[in-house]
XYZ file of C-alpha atoms in Angstrom:
349
model
C -16.358 -18.147 -31.399
C -13.195 -19.535 -33.395
C -10.738 -21.719 -31.937
C -8.288 -18.841 -31.694
C -10.875 -16.833 -29.817
C -11.494 -19.891 -27.576
C -7.863 -20.103 -26.886
C -7.574 -16.387 -26.046
C -10.368 -16.650 -23.591
C -8.899 -19.597 -21.732
C -5.300 -18.255 -21.769
C -6.502 -14.822 -20.574
C -7.859 -16.564 -17.563
C -4.442 -18.174 -17.088
C -2.772 -14.706 -17.384
C -5.137 -13.139 -14.854
C -4.626 -16.113 -12.435
C -0.851 -15.734 -12.613
C -1.212 -12.032 -11.858
C -3.512 -12.676 -8.869
C -1.018 -15.357 -7.574
C 1.865 -12.789 -7.420
C -0.644 -10.220 -5.827
C -1.499 -12.599 -3.334
C 2.040 -13.290 -2.196
C 2.730 -9.659 -1.552
C -0.567 -9.051 0.159
C -0.236 -11.862 2.606
C 3.270 -10.983 3.169
C 1.821 -7.769 4.941
C -0.919 -9.562 6.759
C 0.927 -12.563 8.231
C -0.868 -15.157 6.077
C 1.369 -17.766 4.413
C 0.785 -17.861 0.631
C 4.296 -18.265 -0.533
C 3.276 -20.666 -3.218
C 1.857 -17.768 -5.057
C 5.496 -16.672 -5.863
C 5.223 -19.499 -8.526
C 2.886 -17.368 -10.388
C 5.930 -15.773 -11.998
C 7.038 -19.058 -13.435
C 3.522 -19.479 -14.701
C 3.896 -15.930 -16.532
C 7.376 -17.013 -18.126
C 5.956 -20.271 -19.275
C 2.763 -18.773 -20.861
C 5.008 -16.002 -22.351
C 7.162 -18.612 -24.082
C 4.119 -20.337 -25.794
C 2.660 -17.064 -26.712
C 6.053 -15.412 -27.944
C 6.480 -18.393 -30.419
C 2.767 -18.403 -31.461
C 2.821 -14.594 -32.260
C 6.143 -14.656 -34.107
C 5.412 -17.633 -36.310
C 1.523 -17.818 -36.788
C 1.269 -14.196 -37.588
C 4.334 -14.099 -39.812
C 5.994 -11.271 -38.212
C 9.396 -9.970 -39.158
C 11.758 -9.501 -36.196
C 11.246 -5.785 -36.454
C 7.541 -6.101 -36.431
C 7.598 -8.473 -33.627
C 9.647 -6.075 -31.510
C 7.247 -3.240 -32.281
C 4.255 -5.180 -31.076
C 6.021 -6.283 -27.715
C 7.542 -2.866 -27.057
C 4.019 -1.228 -27.419
C 2.420 -3.833 -25.308
C 4.983 -3.881 -22.322
C 6.953 -0.780 -22.226
C 4.282 1.893 -21.753
C 3.025 0.266 -18.719
C 6.429 -0.772 -17.380
C 7.888 2.888 -17.863
C 4.754 4.348 -16.393
C 5.215 2.159 -13.378
C 8.840 3.201 -13.147
C 8.009 6.860 -13.026
C 5.391 6.191 -10.329
C 8.175 4.351 -8.294
C 10.733 7.161 -8.907
C 8.220 9.757 -7.754
C 7.173 7.720 -4.902
C 10.739 7.565 -3.716
C 11.054 11.197 -3.817
C 7.960 11.985 -1.968
C 8.599 9.092 0.677
C 12.081 10.180 1.008
C 11.124 13.800 1.928
C 7.820 13.011 4.041
C 8.647 9.789 5.606
C 12.452 9.325 5.839
C 13.089 13.047 6.276
C 15.898 13.036 3.540
C 17.192 16.083 1.856
C 16.901 16.480 -1.821
C 20.588 15.916 -2.243
C 20.406 12.640 -0.261
C 17.577 11.393 -2.317
C 19.247 11.990 -5.662
C 22.405 10.538 -4.539
C 20.791 7.307 -3.101
C 17.539 5.518 -4.348
C 16.941 8.178 -7.123
C 20.466 8.426 -8.351
C 21.291 7.721 -12.054
C 21.597 4.110 -11.139
C 17.791 3.886 -11.321
C 18.190 4.123 -15.215
C 19.160 0.283 -15.190
C 15.430 -0.345 -14.619
C 14.395 1.519 -17.707
C 16.596 -0.603 -19.909
C 15.583 -3.952 -17.947
C 19.098 -4.375 -16.745
C 18.528 -4.743 -13.054
C 18.688 -8.384 -12.954
C 21.397 -8.590 -15.544
C 23.984 -6.305 -13.858
C 24.735 -7.389 -10.170
C 24.745 -4.745 -7.573
C 25.796 -4.015 -4.043
C 22.159 -3.690 -2.895
C 19.613 -6.206 -4.206
C 16.466 -4.582 -2.615
C 17.474 -1.198 -4.211
C 19.000 -1.900 -7.589
C 17.915 -5.314 -8.771
C 14.433 -5.773 -7.142
C 13.083 -2.432 -6.211
C 9.250 -2.640 -5.939
C 9.549 -6.418 -6.984
C 10.620 -5.484 -10.554
C 13.311 -8.102 -11.037
C 11.047 -10.143 -13.501
C 10.998 -7.391 -16.093
C 14.765 -8.212 -16.954
C 13.685 -11.571 -17.926
C 10.533 -10.673 -19.795
C 12.446 -8.117 -21.833
C 15.372 -10.464 -22.599
C 13.091 -13.237 -23.489
C 11.251 -11.119 -26.066
C 14.474 -9.764 -27.512
C 15.838 -13.319 -28.108
C 12.711 -14.714 -29.462
C 13.220 -14.415 -33.179
C 16.858 -15.794 -32.823
C 15.600 -18.612 -30.521
C 13.144 -19.690 -33.009
C 15.730 -19.905 -35.718
C 17.598 -22.310 -33.552
C 14.751 -24.115 -31.717
C 12.220 -24.589 -34.526
C 11.758 -28.321 -34.193
C 10.220 -29.886 -31.271
C 13.065 -32.406 -30.874
C 15.717 -29.588 -30.696
C 13.675 -27.387 -28.491
C 12.828 -30.334 -25.936
C 16.854 -31.276 -25.797
C 17.661 -27.727 -25.148
C 15.068 -27.340 -22.486
C 16.338 -30.577 -20.671
C 19.859 -29.415 -20.736
C 18.645 -26.106 -19.058
C 16.745 -27.928 -16.494
C 19.593 -30.363 -15.594
C 22.344 -27.673 -15.793
C 20.449 -24.836 -13.959
C 21.762 -25.848 -10.374
C 25.336 -25.729 -11.691
C 24.637 -22.523 -13.480
C 23.443 -20.771 -10.330
C 26.267 -22.126 -8.440
C 28.782 -20.873 -10.756
C 27.177 -17.408 -10.791
C 27.375 -17.450 -7.028
C 30.985 -18.396 -6.987
C 31.692 -15.549 -9.601
C 30.025 -12.970 -7.513
C 31.336 -14.264 -4.158
C 33.017 -11.023 -3.105
C 29.810 -8.902 -3.314
C 28.390 -7.767 0.133
C 25.484 -9.597 1.812
C 22.995 -6.724 0.811
C 23.685 -7.684 -2.790
C 21.807 -11.116 -2.002
C 23.770 -12.865 -4.757
C 21.904 -16.106 -3.835
C 18.700 -14.382 -5.285
C 20.473 -12.605 -8.122
C 21.858 -16.075 -9.409
C 18.485 -17.637 -9.169
C 16.272 -14.973 -10.663
C 18.402 -13.663 -13.729
C 17.197 -14.103 -17.224
C 19.609 -17.021 -17.965
C 18.674 -18.833 -14.734
C 14.962 -18.348 -15.724
C 15.135 -19.172 -19.266
C 14.171 -22.793 -18.618
C 10.514 -21.678 -17.930
C 10.436 -19.684 -21.284
C 11.748 -22.790 -23.036
C 9.072 -25.081 -21.438
C 6.474 -22.762 -23.055
C 8.229 -22.462 -26.334
C 8.477 -26.470 -26.489
C 4.714 -26.686 -25.801
C 4.060 -24.543 -28.939
C 6.207 -26.515 -31.116
C 4.736 -29.874 -29.783
C 1.274 -28.552 -30.648
C 2.536 -27.187 -34.058
C 3.930 -30.755 -34.975
C 0.813 -32.434 -33.457
C 3.087 -34.260 -30.826
C 1.593 -32.586 -27.816
C 0.380 -35.874 -26.347
C 4.052 -37.139 -26.362
C 5.416 -33.924 -24.769
C 2.505 -34.026 -22.112
C 3.167 -37.786 -21.516
C 7.071 -37.054 -21.029
C 6.327 -34.300 -18.424
C 3.719 -36.395 -16.626
C 6.463 -39.274 -16.203
C 8.850 -36.880 -15.013
C 6.542 -35.591 -12.347
C 5.664 -39.232 -11.261
C 9.420 -40.541 -11.495
C 10.730 -37.526 -9.464
C 7.838 -37.751 -6.831
C 6.826 -34.159 -7.622
C 10.178 -32.895 -6.483
C 12.048 -31.780 -9.820
C 10.372 -28.594 -11.201
C 6.919 -29.750 -9.980
C 5.067 -26.399 -10.436
C 6.579 -25.716 -13.894
C 5.712 -29.104 -15.323
C 2.168 -28.738 -13.928
C 1.834 -25.249 -15.378
C 2.698 -26.683 -18.956
C 0.055 -29.305 -18.551
C -2.373 -26.557 -17.140
C -1.676 -24.264 -20.159
C -2.002 -27.084 -22.613
C -5.398 -28.216 -21.151
C -6.576 -24.501 -21.504
C -5.505 -24.527 -25.090
C -7.040 -27.832 -25.878
C -10.518 -27.502 -24.069
C -13.442 -25.628 -25.201
C -14.122 -21.990 -23.743
C -15.342 -21.934 -20.201
C -18.133 -19.724 -21.329
C -19.956 -18.649 -24.556
C -21.304 -15.434 -23.008
C -20.042 -12.467 -24.967
C -20.641 -10.363 -21.835
C -18.449 -12.788 -19.706
C -15.839 -12.921 -22.445
C -15.481 -9.257 -22.532
C -15.266 -9.114 -18.882
C -12.410 -11.597 -18.873
C -10.769 -9.745 -21.576
C -10.831 -6.458 -19.578
C -9.407 -8.405 -16.327
C -6.725 -9.796 -18.499
C -5.680 -6.776 -20.481
C -5.151 -5.117 -17.125
C -3.505 -8.007 -15.401
C -0.002 -6.766 -16.528
C -0.641 -3.300 -15.083
C -1.814 -5.129 -11.685
C 1.251 -7.345 -11.709
C 3.559 -4.167 -12.079
C 1.780 -1.395 -10.043
C 0.347 -3.308 -7.107
C 3.643 -3.149 -5.002
C 3.378 0.501 -5.111
C -0.147 0.721 -4.361
C 0.472 -1.668 -1.310
C 2.817 0.771 0.226
C 0.212 3.542 0.148
C -2.708 1.215 1.216
C -0.697 -0.162 4.185
C 0.117 3.416 5.257
C -3.553 4.489 5.213
C -4.541 1.207 7.092
C -2.147 1.866 9.858
C -3.697 5.267 10.595
C -7.132 3.699 10.774
C -6.102 1.688 13.943
C -7.943 -1.488 13.040
C -6.375 -4.813 13.875
C -7.964 -7.578 12.212
C -5.828 -9.440 9.566
C -8.622 -10.714 7.470
C -10.335 -7.348 7.044
C -6.875 -6.092 6.334
C -6.302 -8.717 3.527
C -9.591 -7.959 1.894
C -8.914 -4.277 2.125
C -5.372 -4.572 0.550
C -6.940 -6.906 -2.355
C -9.589 -4.430 -3.129
C -7.243 -1.357 -2.905
C -4.627 -2.857 -5.092
C -7.002 -4.263 -7.695
C -9.211 -1.135 -8.032
C -6.377 1.328 -8.130
C -4.074 -0.698 -10.473
C -6.922 -1.266 -12.856
C -8.030 2.419 -12.773
C -4.491 3.605 -13.455
C -4.383 1.221 -16.445
C -7.900 1.832 -17.957
C -7.899 5.641 -17.196
C -4.321 6.310 -18.181
C -2.005 3.734 -19.391
C -4.323 2.347 -22.082
C -4.589 5.691 -23.610
C -0.723 6.193 -23.807
C -0.440 2.551 -25.352
C -3.238 3.542 -28.028
C -1.426 6.746 -28.760
C 1.992 5.205 -29.280
C 0.411 2.281 -31.293
C -1.335 4.656 -33.634
C 1.901 6.720 -34.165
C 4.235 3.669 -34.688
C 1.979 2.038 -37.208
C 0.847 5.028 -38.987
C 4.475 5.955 -39.493
C 5.065 2.365 -40.643
C 2.104 2.464 -43.135
C 3.571 5.726 -44.479
C 6.941 4.217 -45.495
C 5.575 0.785 -46.431
């Protein structure tokens, strides 16, 4: 294997691990087991995305347009497919479970306001109902992913040196609590259902610090100053007694170790299996909240009362259904769109 293949293998494991952390949070919320720490899988995703975004944009010499095409083909088919599933589920559940009329459904959860999700605006535009218009089916993170990828070419022009990127990251880390407070004061008149305390924390600007940590790691490695960067982060962890962004700093070190270390396996079979798991992890990340609703309803009808069996059942159901949806459907859509986009590109090039 080449160094790049080694790195891909190890980072694929981290990507899969992040998705499983988020899955575990939502599964255990339903089974009464406390695994709230799994929510930090989102921050791990953001940091890894920062590293990979700068890596892809610079090492592969993409133009901004080419970079946007690559990112769009990779994330939008899965994301929009997920949104269609959510929308259809809302209609079916509204009719069968909530006994709503068609008019009530299309003037409530399925109203035109749902379009904000298709454009990734759900956590950019505040609303009067957080659960419905900002975080329906745990989709708040997509505003950040889309925003981060859009600004990557511009961000690299400004932060193309380690020193600049590090200073900017520190400013975001220090200023984040003040930014969150400012947003809360700005939106203080919103009702309780808006959960502005969550909106102020989970919008792309407030989460940008994670992306910057990953970008800075890439620049540190590029300039061969990674030991200095990791040393500073380690010192910050010790000085602050693991109370100041501890998970985020540990994740940076974790990702660097994965990049620097040799692959965990030299088996082609195992490597392909890891790639399969990793490629479908984004679909698992997005689709599992929908699957959880269906799986829970099925379980309740079975009348079995054992939380450990229930937990294993939910894991199996979510993983198997999510990966089946991806490999039997979404991946074909991705390949079709990619073929159309790049055939057209080659025609005009």
